[in-house]
Coordinates of C-alpha atoms in Angstrom, one line a residue:
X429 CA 26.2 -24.5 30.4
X430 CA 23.7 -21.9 31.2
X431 CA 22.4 -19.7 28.6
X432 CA 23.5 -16.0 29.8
X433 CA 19.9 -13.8 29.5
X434 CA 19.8 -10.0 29.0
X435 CA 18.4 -7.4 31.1
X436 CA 14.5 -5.8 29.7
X437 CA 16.4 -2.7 29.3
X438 CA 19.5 -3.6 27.2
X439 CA 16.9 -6.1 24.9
X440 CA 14.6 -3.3 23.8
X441 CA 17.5 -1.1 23.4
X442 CA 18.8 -3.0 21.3
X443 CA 15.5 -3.9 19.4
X444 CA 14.9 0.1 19.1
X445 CA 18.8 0.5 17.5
X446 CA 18.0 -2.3 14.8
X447 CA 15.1 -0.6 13.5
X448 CA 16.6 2.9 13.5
X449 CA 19.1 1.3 11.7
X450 CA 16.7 -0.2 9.4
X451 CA 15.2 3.0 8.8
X452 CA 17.9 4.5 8.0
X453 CA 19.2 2.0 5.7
X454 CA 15.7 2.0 3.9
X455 CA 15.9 6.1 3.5
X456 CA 19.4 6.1 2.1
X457 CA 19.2 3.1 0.0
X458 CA 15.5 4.3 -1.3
X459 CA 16.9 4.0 -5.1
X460 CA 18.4 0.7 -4.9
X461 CA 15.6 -1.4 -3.0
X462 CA 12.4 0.5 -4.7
X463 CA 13.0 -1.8 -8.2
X464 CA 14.1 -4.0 -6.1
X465 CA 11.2 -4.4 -4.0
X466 CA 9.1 -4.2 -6.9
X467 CA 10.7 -6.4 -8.9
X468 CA 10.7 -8.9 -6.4
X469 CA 7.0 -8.9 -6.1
X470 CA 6.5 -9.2 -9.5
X471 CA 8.7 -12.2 -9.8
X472 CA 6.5 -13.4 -6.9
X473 CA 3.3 -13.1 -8.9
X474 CA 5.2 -15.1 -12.4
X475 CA 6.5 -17.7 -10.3
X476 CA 3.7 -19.9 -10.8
X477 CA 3.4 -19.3 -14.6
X478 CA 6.9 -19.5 -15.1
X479 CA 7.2 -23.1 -13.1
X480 CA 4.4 -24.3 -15.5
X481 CA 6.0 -23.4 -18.4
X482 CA 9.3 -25.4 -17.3
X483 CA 7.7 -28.0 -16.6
X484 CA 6.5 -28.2 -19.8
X485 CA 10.1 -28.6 -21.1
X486 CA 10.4 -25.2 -21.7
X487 CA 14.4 -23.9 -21.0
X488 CA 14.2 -22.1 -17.3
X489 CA 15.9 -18.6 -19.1
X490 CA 12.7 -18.8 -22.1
X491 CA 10.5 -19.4 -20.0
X492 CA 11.8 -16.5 -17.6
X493 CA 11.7 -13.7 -20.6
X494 CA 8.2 -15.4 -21.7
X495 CA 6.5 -13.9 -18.6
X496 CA 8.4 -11.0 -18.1
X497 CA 7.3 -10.4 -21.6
X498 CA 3.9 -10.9 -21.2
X499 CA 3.6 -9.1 -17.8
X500 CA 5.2 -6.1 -19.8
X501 CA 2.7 -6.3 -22.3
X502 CA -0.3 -6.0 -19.7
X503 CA 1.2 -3.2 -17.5
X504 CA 2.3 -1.5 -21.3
X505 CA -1.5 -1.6 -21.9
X506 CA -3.1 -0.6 -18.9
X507 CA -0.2 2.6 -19.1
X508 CA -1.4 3.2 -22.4
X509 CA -4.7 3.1 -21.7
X510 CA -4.5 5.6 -18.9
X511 CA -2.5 8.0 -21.2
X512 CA -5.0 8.3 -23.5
X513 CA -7.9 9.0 -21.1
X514 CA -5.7 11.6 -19.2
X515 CA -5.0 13.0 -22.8
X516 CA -8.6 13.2 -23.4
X517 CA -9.2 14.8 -19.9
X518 CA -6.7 17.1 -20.8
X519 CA -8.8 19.1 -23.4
X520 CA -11.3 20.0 -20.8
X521 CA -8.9 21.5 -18.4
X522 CA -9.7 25.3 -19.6
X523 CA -13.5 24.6 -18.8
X524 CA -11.9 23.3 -15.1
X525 CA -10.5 26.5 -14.7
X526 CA -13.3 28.4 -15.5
X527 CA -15.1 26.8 -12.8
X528 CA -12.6 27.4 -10.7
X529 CA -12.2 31.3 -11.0
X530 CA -16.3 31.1 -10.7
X531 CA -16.0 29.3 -7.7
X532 CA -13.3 32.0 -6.3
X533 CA -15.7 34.6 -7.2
X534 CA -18.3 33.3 -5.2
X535 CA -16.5 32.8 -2.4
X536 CA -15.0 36.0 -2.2
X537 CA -19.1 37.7 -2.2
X538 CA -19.6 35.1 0.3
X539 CA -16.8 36.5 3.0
X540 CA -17.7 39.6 1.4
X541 CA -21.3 39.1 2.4
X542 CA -21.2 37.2 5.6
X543 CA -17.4 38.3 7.2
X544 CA -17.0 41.7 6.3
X545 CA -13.7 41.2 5.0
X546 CA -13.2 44.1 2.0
X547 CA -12.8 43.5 -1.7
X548 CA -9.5 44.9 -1.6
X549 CA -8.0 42.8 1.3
X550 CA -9.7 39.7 0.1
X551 CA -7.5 40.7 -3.7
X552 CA -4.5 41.4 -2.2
X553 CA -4.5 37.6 -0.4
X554 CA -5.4 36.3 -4.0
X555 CA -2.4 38.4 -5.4
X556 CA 0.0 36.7 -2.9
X557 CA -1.0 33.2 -3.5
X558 CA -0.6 33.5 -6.6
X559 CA 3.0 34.8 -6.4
X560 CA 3.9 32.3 -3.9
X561 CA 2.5 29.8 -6.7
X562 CA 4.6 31.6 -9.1
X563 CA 7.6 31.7 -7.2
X564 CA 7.7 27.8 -6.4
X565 CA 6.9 26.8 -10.0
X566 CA 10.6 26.2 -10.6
X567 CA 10.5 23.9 -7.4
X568 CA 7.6 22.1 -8.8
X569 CA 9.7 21.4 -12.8
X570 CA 12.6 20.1 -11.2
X571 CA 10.3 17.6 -8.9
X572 CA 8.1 17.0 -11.8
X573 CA 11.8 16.0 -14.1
X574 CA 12.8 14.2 -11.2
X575 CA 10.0 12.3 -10.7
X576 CA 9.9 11.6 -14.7
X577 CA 13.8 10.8 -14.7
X578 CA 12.7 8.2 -11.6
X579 CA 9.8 6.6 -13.6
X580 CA 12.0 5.8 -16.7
X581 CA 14.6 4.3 -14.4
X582 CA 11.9 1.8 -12.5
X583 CA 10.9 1.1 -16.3
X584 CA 14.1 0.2 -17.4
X585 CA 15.4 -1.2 -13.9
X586 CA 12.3 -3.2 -12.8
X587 CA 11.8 -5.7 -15.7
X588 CA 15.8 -6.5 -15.9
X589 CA 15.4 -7.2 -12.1
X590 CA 12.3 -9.2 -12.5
X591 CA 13.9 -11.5 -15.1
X592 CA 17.4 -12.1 -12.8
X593 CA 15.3 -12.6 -9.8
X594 CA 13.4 -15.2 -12.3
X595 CA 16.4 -16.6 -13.3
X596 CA 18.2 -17.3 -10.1
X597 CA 15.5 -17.9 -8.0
X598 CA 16.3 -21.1 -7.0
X599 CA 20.1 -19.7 -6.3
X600 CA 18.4 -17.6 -3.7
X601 CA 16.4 -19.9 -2.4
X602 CA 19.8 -21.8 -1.7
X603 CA 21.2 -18.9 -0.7
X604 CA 19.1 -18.2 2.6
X605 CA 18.5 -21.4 3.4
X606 CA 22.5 -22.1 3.7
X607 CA 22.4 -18.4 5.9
X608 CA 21.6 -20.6 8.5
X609 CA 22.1 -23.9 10.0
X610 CA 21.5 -27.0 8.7
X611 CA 18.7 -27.8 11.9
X612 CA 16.7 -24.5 10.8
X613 CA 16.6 -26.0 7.0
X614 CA 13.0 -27.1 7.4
X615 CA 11.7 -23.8 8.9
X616 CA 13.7 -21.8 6.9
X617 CA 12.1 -23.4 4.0
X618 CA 8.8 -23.2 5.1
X619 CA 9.3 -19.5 5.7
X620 CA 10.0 -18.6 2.3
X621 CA 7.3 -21.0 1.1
X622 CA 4.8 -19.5 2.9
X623 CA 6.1 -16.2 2.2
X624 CA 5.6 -16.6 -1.8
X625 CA 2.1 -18.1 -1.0
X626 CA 1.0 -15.4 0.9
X627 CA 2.1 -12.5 -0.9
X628 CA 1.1 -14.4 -4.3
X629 CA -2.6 -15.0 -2.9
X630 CA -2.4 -12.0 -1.6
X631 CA -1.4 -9.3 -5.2
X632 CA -4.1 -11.8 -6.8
X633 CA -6.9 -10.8 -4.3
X634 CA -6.0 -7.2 -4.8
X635 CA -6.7 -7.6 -9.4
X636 CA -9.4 -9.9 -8.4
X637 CA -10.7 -6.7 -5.7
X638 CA -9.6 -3.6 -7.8
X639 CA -11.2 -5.3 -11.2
X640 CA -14.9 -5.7 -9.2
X641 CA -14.1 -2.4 -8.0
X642 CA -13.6 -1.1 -10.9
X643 CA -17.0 -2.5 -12.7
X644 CA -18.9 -1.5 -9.8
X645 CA -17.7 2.0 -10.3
X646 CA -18.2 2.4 -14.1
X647 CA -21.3 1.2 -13.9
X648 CA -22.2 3.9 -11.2
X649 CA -20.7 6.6 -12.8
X650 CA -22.6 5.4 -16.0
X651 CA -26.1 5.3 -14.3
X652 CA -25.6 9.4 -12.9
X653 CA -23.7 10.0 -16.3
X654 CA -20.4 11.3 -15.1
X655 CA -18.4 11.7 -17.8
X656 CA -15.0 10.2 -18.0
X657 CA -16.5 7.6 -16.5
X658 CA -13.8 4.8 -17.2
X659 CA -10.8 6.9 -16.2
X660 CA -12.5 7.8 -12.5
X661 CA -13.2 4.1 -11.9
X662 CA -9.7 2.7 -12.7
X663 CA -8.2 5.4 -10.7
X664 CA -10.4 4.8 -7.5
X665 CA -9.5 1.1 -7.8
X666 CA -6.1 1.7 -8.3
X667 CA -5.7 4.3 -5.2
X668 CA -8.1 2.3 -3.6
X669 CA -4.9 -0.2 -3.3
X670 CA -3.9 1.9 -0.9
X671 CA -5.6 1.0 2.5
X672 CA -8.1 3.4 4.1
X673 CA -6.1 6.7 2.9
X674 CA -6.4 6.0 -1.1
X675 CA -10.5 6.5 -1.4
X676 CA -9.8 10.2 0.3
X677 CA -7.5 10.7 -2.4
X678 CA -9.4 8.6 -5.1
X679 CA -13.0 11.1 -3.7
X680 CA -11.4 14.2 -4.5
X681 CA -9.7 13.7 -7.6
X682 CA -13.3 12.8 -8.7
X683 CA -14.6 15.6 -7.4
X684 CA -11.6 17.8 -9.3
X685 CA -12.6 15.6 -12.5
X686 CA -16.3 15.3 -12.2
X687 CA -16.0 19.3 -11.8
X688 CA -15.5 19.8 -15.4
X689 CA -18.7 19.1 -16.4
X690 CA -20.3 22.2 -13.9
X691 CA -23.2 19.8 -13.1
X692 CA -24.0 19.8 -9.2
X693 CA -25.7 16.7 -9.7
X694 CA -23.3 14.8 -11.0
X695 CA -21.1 15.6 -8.8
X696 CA -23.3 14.2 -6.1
X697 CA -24.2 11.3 -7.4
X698 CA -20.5 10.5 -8.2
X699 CA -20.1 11.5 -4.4
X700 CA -22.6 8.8 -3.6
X701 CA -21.5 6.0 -6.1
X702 CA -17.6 6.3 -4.5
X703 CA -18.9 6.1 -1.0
X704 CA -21.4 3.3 -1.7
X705 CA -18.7 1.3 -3.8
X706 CA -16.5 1.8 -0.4
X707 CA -18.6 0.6 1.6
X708 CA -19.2 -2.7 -0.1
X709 CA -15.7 -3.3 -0.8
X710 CA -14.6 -2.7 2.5
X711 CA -17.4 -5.1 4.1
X712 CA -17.6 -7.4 1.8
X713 CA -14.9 -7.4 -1.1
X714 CA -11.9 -6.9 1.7
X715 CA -12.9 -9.3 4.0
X716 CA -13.6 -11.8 1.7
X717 CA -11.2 -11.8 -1.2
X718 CA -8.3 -9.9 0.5
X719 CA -9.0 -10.4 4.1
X720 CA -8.6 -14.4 4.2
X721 CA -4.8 -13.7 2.9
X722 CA -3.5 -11.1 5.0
X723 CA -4.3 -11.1 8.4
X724 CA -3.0 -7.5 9.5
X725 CA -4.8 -5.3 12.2
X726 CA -6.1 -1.7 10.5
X727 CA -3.8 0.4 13.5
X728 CA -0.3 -1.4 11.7
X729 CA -1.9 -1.3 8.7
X730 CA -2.3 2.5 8.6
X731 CA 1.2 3.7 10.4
X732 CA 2.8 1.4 8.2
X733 CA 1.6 3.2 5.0
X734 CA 2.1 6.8 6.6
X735 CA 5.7 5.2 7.4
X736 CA 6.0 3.8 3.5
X737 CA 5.0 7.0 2.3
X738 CA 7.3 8.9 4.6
X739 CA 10.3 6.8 3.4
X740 CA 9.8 5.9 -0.2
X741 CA 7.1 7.9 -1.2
X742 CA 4.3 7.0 -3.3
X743 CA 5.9 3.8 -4.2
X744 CA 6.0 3.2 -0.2
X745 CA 2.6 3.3 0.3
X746 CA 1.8 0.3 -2.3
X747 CA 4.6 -1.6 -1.2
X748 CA 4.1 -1.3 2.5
X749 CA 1.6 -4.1 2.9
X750 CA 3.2 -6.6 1.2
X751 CA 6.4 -6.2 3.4
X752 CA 3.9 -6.0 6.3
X753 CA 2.4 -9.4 5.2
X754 CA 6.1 -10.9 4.9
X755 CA 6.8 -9.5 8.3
X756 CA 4.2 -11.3 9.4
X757 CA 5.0 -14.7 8.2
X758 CA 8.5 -14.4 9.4
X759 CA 7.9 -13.3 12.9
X760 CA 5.4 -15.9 13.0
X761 CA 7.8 -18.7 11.5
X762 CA 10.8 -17.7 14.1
X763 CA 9.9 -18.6 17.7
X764 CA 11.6 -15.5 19.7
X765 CA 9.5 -12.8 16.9
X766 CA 6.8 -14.2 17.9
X767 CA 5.0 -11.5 20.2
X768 CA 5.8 -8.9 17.1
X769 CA 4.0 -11.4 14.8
X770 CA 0.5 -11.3 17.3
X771 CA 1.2 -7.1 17.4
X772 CA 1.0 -7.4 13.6
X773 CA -1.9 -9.5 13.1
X774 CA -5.1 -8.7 14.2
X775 CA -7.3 -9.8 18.1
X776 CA -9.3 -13.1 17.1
X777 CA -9.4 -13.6 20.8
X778 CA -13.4 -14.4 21.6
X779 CA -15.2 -11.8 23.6
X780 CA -15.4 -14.3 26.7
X781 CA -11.5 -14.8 26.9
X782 CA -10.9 -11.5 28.4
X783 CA -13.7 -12.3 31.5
X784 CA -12.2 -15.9 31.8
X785 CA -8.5 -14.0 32.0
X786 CA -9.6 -11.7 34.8
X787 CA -10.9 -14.6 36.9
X788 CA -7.8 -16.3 36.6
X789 CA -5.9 -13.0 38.1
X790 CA -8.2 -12.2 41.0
X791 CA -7.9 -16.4 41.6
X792 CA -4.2 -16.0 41.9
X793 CA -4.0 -12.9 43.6
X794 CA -6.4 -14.3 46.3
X795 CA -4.2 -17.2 46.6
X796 CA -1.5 -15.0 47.2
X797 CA -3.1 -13.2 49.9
X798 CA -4.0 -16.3 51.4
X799 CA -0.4 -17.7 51.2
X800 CA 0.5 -14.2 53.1
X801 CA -1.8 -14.3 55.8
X802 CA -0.7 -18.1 56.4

């Protein structure tokens, strides 16, 4: 019996309606799979600790709340410690604002000066945006007790998550493997093996990354005596997480933190540090550490993140590698996804493959001719 093929047309239609629908499931469904998602990395990362710990004789469910424990322990510190450094930082806001105002002042004498543009015109404009700022200040309290009300429910959601997916991890495992047949067994189980390797490898590289990072940073900000120099570097290895958008951010919440201090040369040489920190870590650190893990081209790598962030938000942006890298492995594992699995990954063709490709055309092409003519 012949196996009935699709037009081109009605295949990429049909490709273009699964992810719309995918989309819009991951838009409507945003507070369900976040602590999912998140959870299910997590689990990911205490696999290994938690299979040690069984196989120690330890009960499967102890062993389960063991890590989860201790993995809320470490993130329950690191929160902490960032608390009390924005807490600190806090205290010096007035003197921000100070600068600031000073900073407004000069740039008004500076239009003044240079654009002709009158005192009174140049007040008025300051008089509206501030209103406007005035007027959306209710907008921004509800977002700000939203997004609180959301960060107490990922604290109370993700770790009971975490421990279930701990817990019945094997029962999943069963679970997809019997979602197909039995002859697909082998390469279904390789596909979630590999899946739990690479993103494993791959959340380590990042703590092994963002902690060298990190040391590189304090240790610059120390040498042009920056202060709060141990809350700036955690914070640009943190955003730095984030691929090629997060150092923008991580630069100019520097620059809003390094202002405090009203010292021009700091505020360079913390300018300098977090470009010369980048620029090792992205030539050197990434490649190395990260790179060998995840092998995803920089043009998916940014639209996914824009596309994370435009879905889930802030959350979307961290999690949108690791789903890219588990894309990845299954379209490479599943012999039909294939050609979306060499889109995602990135060109490690040589640089003579492409000459050695044309030849071949103009050979068969001139064959062609030839068969024409004859």
């Amino acid at each position: 019996m012949e196996q009935k093929t699709f037009p081109f047309y009605m295949k990429i239609s049909s490709v273009l309606l699964m992810i719309c629908l995918l989309l819009w499931l991951l838009v409507v469904g945003k507070a369900i799979l976040v602590p999912l998602f998140i959870a299910a990395i997590i689990c990911i990362f205490l696999i290994k600790p938690c299979n040690y710990l069984e196989r120690k004789g330890m009960h499967h469910a102890i062993a389960a709340i063991v890590c989860m424990l201790a993995a809320i322990v470490v993130i329950g510190a690191i929160i902490y410690f960032i608390s009390e450094q924005l807490i600190d930082f806090k205290e010096d806001l007035p003197i921000l604002e100070q600068h600031f105002n000073t900073a407004l002042g000069n740039l008004q004498a500076y239009l003044q000066a240079h654009f002709h543009i009158s005192s009174i015109n140049l007040q008025q404009s300051v008089e509206k945006l501030r209103a406007k700022m005035l007027n959306s200040a209710p907008a921004l309290v509800g977002s700000t007790v939203s997004t609180v009300s959301t960060v107490v429910e990922y604290t109370v959601l993700v770790p009971i998550y975490t421990f279930l997916f701990l817990l019945y991890r094997n029962l999943i495992v069963r679970f997809l493997i019997a979602c197909f047949k039995e002859t697909h067994s082998d390469s279904v189980a390789a596909i979630l093996a590999k899946t739990k390797y690479v993103i494993r490898n791959y959340i380590f590289g990042l703590l092994i990354e963002m902690l060298i990072v990190a040391i590189m940073l304090f240790i610059g900000f120390m040498i042009v005596g920056a202060k709060y120099a141990l809350l700036m570097s955690f914070l640009v290895a943190l955003l730095n997480l984030i691929p090629y958008l997060g150092i923008f951010t991580a630069a100019i919440l520097c620059l809003i933190i390094t202002a405090t201090s009203g010292n021009i040369v700091t505020i360079v040489g913390v300018m300098i540090v977090v470009s010369i920190v980048h620029l090792i870590d992205s030539n050197i650190l990434l490649p190395k550490v990260v790179g060998s893990k995840v092998k995803i081209n920089a043009l998916v790598t940014i639209v996914g993140v824009i596309i994370g962030n435009q879905i889930w938000g802030i959350p979307g942006m961290f999690l949108a590698v690791p789903m890219m890298a588990f894309l990845k492995v299954f379209f490479d594992g599943v012999e039909d996804l294939k050609p979306w699995g060499i889109l995602l990954g990135e060109d490690v063709s040589r640089p003579h493959k492409p000459r050695s490709l044309k030849i071949k055309i103009k050979k068969k092409i001139k064959a062609a001719k030839e068969k024409d003519q004859q």
